[in-house]
Short mmCIF file of C-alpha atoms in Angstrom, two decimals:
data_model
loop_
_atom_site.label_atom_id
_atom_site.label_comp_id
_atom_site.label_asym_id
_atom_site.label_seq_id
_atom_site.Cartn_x
_atom_site.Cartn_y
_atom_site.Cartn_z
CA MET A 1 66.91 43.35 57.47
CA LYS A 2 66.05 45.47 54.46
CA PHE A 3 66.32 42.41 52.22
CA LEU A 4 63.93 40.49 54.50
CA ARG A 5 61.33 43.23 54.31
CA LEU A 6 61.60 43.32 50.53
CA SER A 7 61.12 39.53 50.31
CA LEU A 8 58.05 39.66 52.56
CA ALA A 9 56.53 42.40 50.43
CA VAL A 10 57.04 40.36 47.27
CA LEU A 11 55.50 37.27 48.86
CA PHE A 12 52.51 39.27 50.16
CA THR A 13 51.89 40.75 46.72
CA ALA A 14 52.12 37.33 45.09
CA GLY A 15 49.64 35.89 47.64
CA LEU A 16 47.14 38.64 46.94
CA ALA A 17 47.48 37.99 43.22
CA ALA A 18 46.93 34.27 43.73
CA CYS A 19 43.78 34.81 45.84
CA SER A 20 42.08 37.11 43.34
CA LYS A 21 39.90 35.37 40.70
CA THR A 22 40.52 35.86 37.02
CA PRO A 23 37.47 37.57 35.48
CA PRO A 24 35.64 35.30 32.97
CA PRO A 25 36.03 36.21 29.34
CA ALA A 26 33.23 38.21 27.85
CA GLU A 27 30.65 36.14 26.00
CA PRO A 28 31.14 36.62 22.26
CA VAL A 29 28.48 38.44 20.34
CA ARG A 30 27.01 35.94 17.90
CA SER A 31 25.92 36.72 14.39
CA VAL A 32 22.49 35.25 13.66
CA LYS A 33 20.38 34.95 10.56
CA LEU A 34 17.05 36.62 11.13
CA MET A 35 13.76 36.40 9.29
CA ALA A 36 10.62 38.49 9.55
CA VAL A 37 7.42 36.63 10.43
CA ALA A 38 4.92 36.96 7.60
CA PRO A 39 1.80 35.03 6.61
CA SER A 40 1.76 32.86 3.47
CA ALA A 41 -0.89 30.98 1.54
CA LEU A 42 -1.56 27.52 2.91
CA SER A 43 -3.45 25.03 0.75
CA ALA A 44 -5.87 22.52 2.23
CA GLN A 45 -4.75 19.91 -0.28
CA GLU A 46 -4.09 16.38 0.98
CA ALA A 47 -1.90 13.79 -0.71
CA TYR A 48 -1.58 10.02 -0.26
CA ALA A 49 0.88 7.46 -1.57
CA GLY A 50 -0.58 4.54 -3.51
CA GLU A 51 0.29 1.72 -5.87
CA VAL A 52 -0.71 1.12 -9.47
CA LYS A 53 -2.68 -2.11 -9.87
CA ALA A 54 -4.70 -3.77 -12.59
CA ARG A 55 -8.41 -3.21 -12.28
CA VAL A 56 -8.98 -6.97 -12.59
CA GLU A 57 -6.63 -9.37 -10.80
CA SER A 58 -7.67 -13.01 -11.15
CA ALA A 59 -6.56 -15.37 -8.38
CA MET A 60 -6.90 -18.65 -10.28
CA GLY A 61 -6.99 -22.14 -8.78
CA PHE A 62 -7.80 -25.69 -9.82
CA ARG A 63 -11.37 -26.95 -9.73
CA VAL A 64 -10.05 -30.25 -8.39
CA GLY A 65 -7.40 -31.10 -5.83
CA GLY A 66 -4.19 -32.91 -6.59
CA LYS A 67 -0.41 -32.89 -6.74
CA VAL A 68 1.30 -30.20 -8.83
CA LEU A 69 3.22 -31.83 -11.65
CA ARG A 70 4.67 -28.86 -13.56
CA ARG A 71 4.62 -25.06 -13.40
CA HIS A 72 5.05 -23.23 -16.70
CA VAL A 73 5.12 -19.56 -15.65
CA GLU A 74 7.14 -17.25 -13.43
CA VAL A 75 6.25 -14.04 -11.60
CA GLY A 76 6.35 -11.07 -13.98
CA GLN A 77 5.83 -13.19 -17.10
CA ARG A 78 3.28 -12.10 -19.68
CA VAL A 79 0.66 -14.70 -20.59
CA LEU A 80 -1.98 -14.97 -23.29
CA ALA A 81 -5.57 -16.12 -23.00
CA GLY A 82 -5.69 -19.92 -22.87
CA GLN A 83 -1.98 -20.31 -22.11
CA LEU A 84 -1.07 -23.27 -19.87
CA LEU A 85 0.03 -22.13 -16.43
CA VAL A 86 0.21 -25.12 -14.07
CA GLU A 87 -0.48 -28.86 -14.41
CA LEU A 88 -1.66 -31.42 -11.86
CA ASP A 89 -0.82 -35.12 -11.93
CA PRO A 90 -3.75 -36.44 -14.05
CA ALA A 91 -3.38 -40.16 -13.19
CA ASP A 92 -6.21 -40.36 -10.64
CA LEU A 93 -8.49 -38.16 -12.71
CA ARG A 94 -7.86 -40.27 -15.81
CA LEU A 95 -8.69 -43.46 -13.91
CA ALA A 96 -11.90 -41.91 -12.61
CA ALA A 97 -12.86 -40.94 -16.17
CA GLU A 98 -12.20 -44.52 -17.37
CA ALA A 99 -14.33 -45.90 -14.52
CA ALA A 100 -17.15 -43.57 -15.53
CA GLN A 101 -16.92 -44.79 -19.14
CA ALA A 102 -17.12 -48.38 -17.91
CA GLN A 103 -20.30 -47.53 -16.00
CA VAL A 104 -21.73 -46.08 -19.20
CA ALA A 105 -20.97 -49.31 -21.04
CA ALA A 106 -22.62 -51.38 -18.28
CA ALA A 107 -25.70 -49.17 -18.22
CA GLN A 108 -26.00 -49.33 -21.98
CA THR A 109 -25.87 -53.14 -21.87
CA GLN A 110 -28.65 -53.23 -19.27
CA ARG A 111 -30.73 -50.90 -21.40
CA ASP A 112 -30.26 -53.05 -24.51
CA LEU A 113 -31.19 -56.19 -22.56
CA ALA A 114 -34.32 -54.58 -21.16
CA MET A 115 -35.30 -53.41 -24.64
CA ALA A 116 -34.88 -56.92 -26.09
CA ASP A 117 -36.93 -58.44 -23.26
CA LEU A 118 -39.73 -55.96 -23.85
CA LYS A 119 -39.83 -56.76 -27.57
CA ARG A 120 -39.90 -60.51 -26.90
CA TYR A 121 -42.74 -60.22 -24.37
CA GLN A 122 -44.70 -58.01 -26.76
CA ASP A 123 -44.52 -60.80 -29.35
CA LEU A 124 -45.75 -63.33 -26.76
CA ARG A 125 -48.63 -61.05 -25.81
CA ASP A 126 -49.68 -60.84 -29.42
CA LYS A 127 -49.91 -64.64 -29.40
CA GLY A 128 -51.84 -64.59 -26.12
CA PHE A 129 -49.19 -66.23 -23.93
CA VAL A 130 -48.58 -63.30 -21.47
CA SER A 131 -50.81 -60.72 -19.89
CA GLY A 132 -50.73 -56.93 -20.23
CA ALA A 133 -49.37 -56.58 -16.66
CA GLU A 134 -46.19 -58.40 -17.65
CA ILE A 135 -45.70 -55.99 -20.53
CA GLU A 136 -46.02 -53.05 -18.14
CA ARG A 137 -43.37 -54.55 -15.84
CA ARG A 138 -40.99 -55.00 -18.77
CA SER A 139 -41.64 -51.43 -19.91
CA ALA A 140 -40.84 -50.14 -16.42
CA THR A 141 -37.61 -52.15 -16.42
CA LEU A 142 -36.64 -50.58 -19.75
CA ASN A 143 -37.39 -47.07 -18.48
CA ALA A 144 -35.23 -47.66 -15.39
CA ALA A 145 -32.38 -48.94 -17.55
CA GLU A 146 -32.59 -45.90 -19.80
CA ALA A 147 -32.52 -43.60 -16.74
CA SER A 148 -29.45 -45.41 -15.41
CA LEU A 149 -27.79 -44.95 -18.78
CA ARG A 150 -28.48 -41.21 -18.75
CA GLN A 151 -27.08 -40.99 -15.23
CA ALA A 152 -23.93 -42.86 -16.23
CA LEU A 153 -23.46 -40.60 -19.25
CA ALA A 154 -23.76 -37.50 -17.06
CA GLN A 155 -21.26 -38.87 -14.55
CA ALA A 156 -18.89 -39.73 -17.37
CA GLY A 157 -19.16 -36.16 -18.64
CA VAL A 158 -18.33 -34.81 -15.17
CA GLN A 159 -15.33 -37.09 -14.82
CA GLY A 160 -14.18 -36.15 -18.30
CA ASN A 161 -14.36 -32.47 -17.40
CA GLN A 162 -12.45 -33.05 -14.18
CA ALA A 163 -9.71 -34.78 -16.11
CA SER A 164 -9.34 -31.60 -18.18
CA TYR A 165 -9.27 -29.53 -14.98
CA ALA A 166 -5.79 -30.90 -14.28
CA GLN A 167 -4.53 -28.11 -16.55
CA LEU A 168 -4.83 -24.53 -15.30
CA ARG A 169 -5.01 -22.05 -18.18
CA ALA A 170 -5.11 -18.27 -18.25
CA GLY A 171 -8.58 -16.83 -18.72
CA ALA A 172 -7.28 -13.57 -20.22
CA ALA A 173 -4.04 -11.93 -21.29
CA GLY A 174 -2.05 -10.25 -18.56
CA VAL A 175 0.96 -10.44 -16.24
CA VAL A 176 1.61 -13.04 -13.55
CA VAL A 177 1.91 -11.16 -10.25
CA SER A 178 2.18 -14.09 -7.83
CA VAL A 179 2.59 -17.87 -7.80
CA ALA A 180 1.55 -19.92 -4.75
CA ALA A 181 2.35 -23.49 -5.84
CA GLU A 182 5.48 -25.45 -6.70
CA PRO A 183 5.98 -28.89 -8.29
CA GLY A 184 5.32 -31.64 -5.77
CA GLN A 185 2.95 -29.55 -3.68
CA VAL A 186 -0.54 -30.90 -3.02
CA VAL A 187 -3.20 -28.23 -3.51
CA ALA A 188 -6.87 -28.26 -2.58
CA ALA A 189 -9.67 -27.50 -4.98
CA GLY A 190 -10.25 -23.76 -5.25
CA ALA A 191 -6.99 -22.76 -3.52
CA PRO A 192 -5.36 -19.75 -5.29
CA VAL A 193 -2.35 -20.93 -7.27
CA VAL A 194 -1.57 -18.16 -9.77
CA LYS A 195 -2.67 -14.51 -9.73
CA VAL A 196 -2.80 -12.75 -13.09
CA ALA A 197 -3.19 -8.98 -13.48
CA GLN A 198 -5.26 -8.71 -16.61
CA ASP A 199 -4.46 -6.24 -19.37
CA GLY A 200 -6.77 -3.25 -19.54
CA PRO A 201 -7.67 -0.37 -17.21
CA ARG A 202 -5.38 0.52 -14.33
CA ASP A 203 -6.25 1.73 -10.83
CA VAL A 204 -4.28 3.45 -8.10
CA VAL A 205 -4.96 1.83 -4.73
CA PHE A 206 -4.25 3.65 -1.46
CA ALA A 207 -5.61 3.91 2.07
CA VAL A 208 -7.10 6.83 3.99
CA PRO A 209 -7.68 7.14 7.76
CA GLU A 210 -11.12 6.92 9.31
CA ARG A 211 -11.33 10.67 9.87
CA ARG A 212 -10.89 11.32 6.14
CA VAL A 213 -13.02 8.62 4.51
CA ALA A 214 -16.29 10.52 5.08
CA SER A 215 -15.16 13.25 2.67
CA VAL A 216 -14.17 10.83 -0.12
CA ARG A 217 -16.95 9.93 -2.52
CA THR A 218 -17.25 7.90 -5.70
CA GLY A 219 -16.71 10.04 -8.80
CA GLN A 220 -14.67 12.66 -6.96
CA ALA A 221 -11.94 14.33 -9.05
CA VAL A 222 -8.32 13.87 -7.95
CA GLU A 223 -4.86 14.37 -9.41
CA VAL A 224 -2.42 11.47 -9.76
CA SER A 225 1.30 11.63 -10.46
CA ILE A 226 3.18 8.43 -11.34
CA LEU A 227 6.77 8.52 -10.11
CA ALA A 228 7.92 6.26 -12.94
CA ALA A 229 6.32 8.57 -15.51
CA GLY A 230 7.76 11.87 -14.28
CA PRO A 231 6.39 14.84 -12.32
CA GLU A 232 3.36 15.40 -14.54
CA ALA A 233 -0.01 15.09 -12.78
CA PHE A 234 -2.95 13.37 -14.48
CA PRO A 235 -6.66 13.87 -13.76
CA ALA A 236 -8.45 10.83 -12.34
CA THR A 237 -11.64 9.92 -10.48
CA VAL A 238 -12.43 7.91 -7.39
CA ARG A 239 -13.90 4.61 -8.56
CA GLU A 240 -14.40 2.65 -5.35
CA VAL A 241 -14.49 3.37 -1.61
CA ALA A 242 -14.22 0.42 0.76
CA ALA A 243 -17.34 -0.19 2.83
CA SER A 244 -15.38 -1.32 5.92
CA ALA A 245 -12.00 -0.60 7.46
CA ASP A 246 -9.04 -2.95 7.34
CA THR A 247 -8.99 -5.01 10.53
CA ALA A 248 -5.27 -4.44 11.14
CA SER A 249 -4.58 -0.85 10.03
CA ARG A 250 -8.11 0.55 10.55
CA THR A 251 -7.84 2.40 7.24
CA TYR A 252 -10.17 2.40 4.24
CA GLN A 253 -9.01 1.30 0.80
CA ILE A 254 -9.69 3.69 -2.06
CA ARG A 255 -9.43 2.87 -5.78
CA VAL A 256 -8.85 5.66 -8.28
CA ALA A 257 -9.45 4.99 -11.99
CA LEU A 258 -6.72 6.16 -14.35
CA ALA A 259 -7.42 7.28 -17.89
CA PRO A 260 -6.51 4.70 -20.58
CA GLU A 261 -3.84 6.96 -22.09
CA VAL A 262 -1.85 7.20 -18.82
CA ALA A 263 1.25 4.99 -19.00
CA ALA A 264 1.28 3.40 -15.55
CA PRO A 265 3.44 0.30 -15.04
CA LEU A 266 2.13 -2.25 -12.57
CA GLY A 267 3.42 -1.76 -9.04
CA ALA A 268 4.60 1.81 -9.65
CA THR A 269 4.32 4.31 -6.80
CA ALA A 270 1.74 7.02 -7.30
CA ASN A 271 0.81 10.16 -5.38
CA VAL A 272 -2.89 10.97 -5.19
CA SER A 273 -3.80 14.58 -4.37
CA PHE A 274 -7.27 15.72 -3.42
CA ALA A 275 -8.17 19.17 -4.65
CA ALA A 276 -8.26 21.88 -2.00
CA SER A 277 -11.72 22.64 -0.71
CA GLY A 278 -12.57 26.35 -0.65
CA ASN A 279 -10.11 29.24 -0.81
CA GLN A 280 -6.57 29.10 0.44
CA VAL A 281 -5.99 30.28 4.00
CA GLN A 282 -3.19 32.48 5.35
CA ALA A 283 -0.87 30.92 7.91
CA ILE A 284 2.57 31.47 9.42
CA ARG A 285 5.12 29.01 8.12
CA LEU A 286 8.61 28.82 9.60
CA PRO A 287 11.64 26.69 8.73
CA SER A 288 12.01 23.72 11.03
CA ALA A 289 15.56 24.90 11.85
CA ALA A 290 14.06 27.92 13.63
CA LEU A 291 12.45 25.76 16.31
CA ALA A 292 14.14 24.48 19.46
CA LYS A 293 13.10 22.45 22.48
CA VAL A 294 13.40 24.16 25.89
CA GLY A 295 12.08 21.94 28.64
CA GLN A 296 8.65 20.77 27.55
CA ASP A 297 8.05 23.73 25.23
CA THR A 298 8.74 24.24 21.55
CA VAL A 299 10.18 27.74 21.21
CA VAL A 300 11.48 30.24 18.69
CA TRP A 301 14.07 32.88 19.50
CA VAL A 302 12.60 36.37 19.09
CA PHE A 303 15.00 39.22 18.30
CA ASP A 304 14.74 42.48 20.28
CA ALA A 305 16.12 45.14 17.95
CA ALA A 306 16.36 47.82 20.68
CA ALA A 307 18.52 45.71 23.00
CA SER A 308 20.09 43.49 20.30
CA THR A 309 19.20 40.39 22.35
CA VAL A 310 17.17 37.25 21.81
CA GLN A 311 14.58 35.63 24.06
CA PRO A 312 12.85 32.23 23.73
CA ARG A 313 9.11 32.23 23.22
CA PRO A 314 6.85 29.14 23.24
CA VAL A 315 4.83 28.54 20.08
CA LYS A 316 2.11 26.12 19.03
CA VAL A 317 2.87 23.97 16.00
CA GLN A 318 -0.15 22.80 14.03
CA ALA A 319 1.34 20.78 11.17
CA ALA A 320 4.45 20.09 9.10
CA ASP A 321 4.78 21.04 5.45
CA GLY A 322 8.00 19.59 4.04
CA ASN A 323 10.93 21.39 5.71
CA GLN A 324 8.59 23.96 7.20
CA VAL A 325 6.12 23.97 10.07
CA VAL A 326 2.83 25.79 10.44
CA VAL A 327 2.69 27.88 13.63
CA THR A 328 -0.69 29.03 14.94
CA ASP A 329 0.15 30.80 18.21
CA GLY A 330 3.04 32.47 20.04
CA ILE A 331 4.40 35.00 17.53
CA GLN A 332 3.02 37.98 15.69
CA VAL A 333 3.33 39.07 12.09
CA GLY A 334 6.23 41.53 11.71
CA GLU A 335 8.41 40.16 14.52
CA GLU A 336 11.89 38.91 13.73
CA ILE A 337 13.10 35.48 14.80
CA VAL A 338 16.35 33.55 14.52
CA ALA A 339 16.13 31.29 11.48
CA ALA A 340 19.15 29.04 12.12
CA GLY A 341 21.62 28.13 14.86
CA VAL A 342 19.07 28.30 17.66
CA HIS A 343 20.72 25.48 19.62
CA VAL A 344 23.67 27.70 20.70
CA LEU A 345 21.63 30.64 22.03
CA SER A 346 20.80 31.55 25.62
CA PRO A 347 18.12 33.90 27.00
CA GLY A 348 19.15 37.56 26.83
CA GLN A 349 22.22 36.86 24.73
CA LYS A 350 23.63 39.70 22.66
CA VAL A 351 23.51 39.07 18.94
CA VAL A 352 24.07 40.97 15.73
CA ARG A 353 22.26 40.64 12.49
CA PHE A 354 24.16 38.53 9.97
CA ASP A 355 24.61 40.45 6.75
CA GLY A 356 27.08 38.14 5.00
CA SER A 357 29.78 40.83 4.61
CA ARG A 358 33.49 40.06 4.83
CA ALA A 359 34.08 42.80 7.39
CA GLN A 360 31.54 41.31 9.76
CA ALA A 361 33.09 37.85 9.38
CA GLU A 362 36.58 39.21 10.18
CA SER A 363 35.27 41.13 13.20
CA LEU A 364 33.55 38.06 14.61
CA GLY A 365 36.66 36.00 13.98
CA ALA A 366 38.79 38.47 15.93
CA GLN A 367 36.35 38.38 18.85
CA ALA A 368 36.46 34.60 18.90
CA ALA A 369 40.30 34.67 18.89
CA ARG A 370 40.37 37.03 21.90
#
């Protein structure tokens, strides 16, 4: 009987222990890196990415249509003034020139015949065999023949010029930037075949949005840095502002003239910076790692030194500046916020200031182990 009572007591104690809940472990106190909110100078400078281009780019085409026979240049090749670029099949043009020369010969024969007739009839008039009216008719015939000869000569000159148009030559020294025709292709008169960026002044071409174009004016001073030439910035001036927006991007093209001494390879990337207008303004800039998303709000975690806790507070972000953001509302100068690790925090959580000491690291490690 005594053994039975002892067994029941043990079972009752075990049941009570099983029904009681194990208390949750205490939330570890996190070490956070804090920063004091302070204003800093914010420049109103704006920068745009552009491309270095030749000031003059000639899109050259044939004055006559025809079939491309040979192409003598490649993209990126340097050419000299007068150098042969592309040839058309000249067979049809040569035949047309020969036909024009034949018309000249025929017109010249008619002129010579009319001249001989006029001389013969003048001799007959002197002998009294023909009237003056007949002489006038023969003179008119000679004048018409001479006019036909002049017309044939002009047409022969045109056909001769067109025969020479079968060869497309560079108008100035430069670099071939694009080729739009291959051997065997039939091209129309005036269609661009080769584009040559002529040697000489260089421009930086970039685009600005509609809201900004009103403040850009011709002759305005800017700074340009060429990535291929290093970090140095060069002074430049706005040379051209597009009168209308691009139909697809709705941006305005701007051309900035570089100084002749600036070494700017064609196609290089350039950064164009507009000088800040007025004095610099003071603004609050925070690292982007200090911001978190809670619901629909962008928040920072504000540190309460008295309670050693953190609380989220919504802020208004105005702009981004590299790895930092400009905050215009929500926090005050002098407050401390968490600068990193905000994604693991919860409202009212206990935290300690991270000081980077070994003792603090060992203490936090022991807490985590428990």
